[in-house]
XYZ file of C-alpha atoms in Angstrom:
109
model
C 1.210 7.799 -40.673
C 1.300 4.210 -41.881
C -1.776 4.872 -44.011
C 0.008 7.725 -45.766
C 3.053 5.519 -46.352
C 0.879 2.871 -48.011
C -0.625 5.480 -50.326
C 2.751 6.765 -51.460
C 4.080 3.273 -52.113
C 0.948 2.454 -54.095
C 1.445 5.574 -56.212
C 5.123 4.821 -56.779
C 4.482 1.294 -58.027
C 3.095 2.265 -61.478
C 6.006 4.663 -61.951
C 8.485 1.885 -61.198
C 6.681 -0.482 -63.574
C 6.675 2.181 -66.273
C 10.387 2.848 -65.755
C 11.139 -0.878 -66.057
C 9.074 -1.050 -69.258
C 10.952 1.909 -70.745
C 14.235 0.229 -69.777
C 13.098 -3.044 -71.393
C 12.051 -1.240 -74.581
C 15.139 0.943 -74.904
C 17.701 -1.631 -73.791
C 16.379 -5.132 -74.509
C 19.845 -6.635 -73.956
C 19.830 -5.588 -70.326
C 16.323 -7.002 -69.866
C 17.351 -10.395 -71.270
C 20.474 -10.380 -69.116
C 18.367 -9.688 -66.027
C 15.993 -12.549 -66.876
C 18.912 -14.871 -67.538
C 20.540 -13.982 -64.232
C 17.290 -14.710 -62.387
C 16.930 -18.088 -64.113
C 20.563 -18.975 -63.372
C 20.166 -17.944 -59.742
C 17.052 -20.076 -59.359
C 18.796 -22.998 -61.035
C 21.821 -22.808 -58.758
C 19.650 -22.527 -55.636
C 17.699 -25.599 -56.734
C 20.948 -27.438 -57.460
C 22.347 -26.648 -54.001
C 19.124 -27.853 -52.356
C 19.341 -31.103 -54.322
C 22.973 -31.687 -53.331
C 22.093 -31.099 -49.677
C 19.242 -33.595 -49.974
C 21.481 -36.173 -51.664
C 24.184 -35.750 -49.018
C 21.714 -36.118 -46.153
C 19.974 -39.075 -47.783
C 23.200 -40.986 -48.307
C 24.913 -40.130 -44.999
C 22.146 -40.296 -42.371
C 21.598 -44.051 -42.343
C 23.988 -46.902 -41.961
C 26.100 -48.095 -44.865
C 24.135 -50.023 -47.433
C 20.750 -48.702 -46.312
C 20.596 -45.861 -48.789
C 22.735 -45.973 -51.863
C 23.583 -42.987 -54.009
C 21.636 -44.413 -56.951
C 18.491 -44.732 -54.825
C 18.882 -41.142 -53.676
C 19.490 -40.001 -57.231
C 16.345 -41.777 -58.405
C 14.253 -39.693 -56.006
C 15.482 -36.375 -57.398
C 16.049 -37.222 -61.069
C 12.991 -35.241 -62.164
C 14.187 -32.186 -60.284
C 17.653 -32.572 -61.778
C 16.160 -32.563 -65.281
C 14.086 -29.465 -64.493
C 17.161 -27.837 -62.975
C 19.244 -28.585 -66.053
C 16.605 -27.068 -68.316
C 16.395 -24.006 -66.059
C 20.172 -23.557 -66.167
C 20.204 -23.913 -69.964
C 17.432 -21.327 -70.319
C 19.295 -18.978 -68.002
C 22.549 -19.355 -69.914
C 20.855 -18.839 -73.264
C 18.995 -15.729 -72.052
C 22.180 -14.323 -70.565
C 24.127 -15.009 -73.751
C 21.407 -13.487 -75.914
C 21.360 -10.435 -73.649
C 25.126 -10.008 -73.977
C 24.834 -10.387 -77.748
C 22.032 -7.784 -77.935
C 24.016 -5.408 -75.762
C 27.033 -5.837 -78.043
C 24.868 -5.175 -81.107
C 23.487 -2.030 -79.462
C 27.016 -0.831 -78.723
C 28.204 -1.591 -82.266
C 25.246 0.191 -83.854
C 25.811 3.227 -81.615
C 29.391 3.599 -82.891
C 28.333 3.714 -86.544
């Protein structure tokens, strides 16, 4: 029975990919919004992980052992990458909203 289940899921995968492609072609605004939401989600998850690391790094040792600036220096590269990821996510989301608005305006004409 598990073999049959694998075959059906394998046959459904191209149909799902084709449906997503049709959705992306017919409604590009929604596709950009989805990509922007994924990028924003990844950026916020990375930001939360960095804040947890900074909190643990500054509060686990005695006072004066680990300063906030030393902890920040260890994750500055990740913070830059995270900022870029959040900017990309916001721009994709905004562009998706704009495309969706243009689609709606052109449909009313």
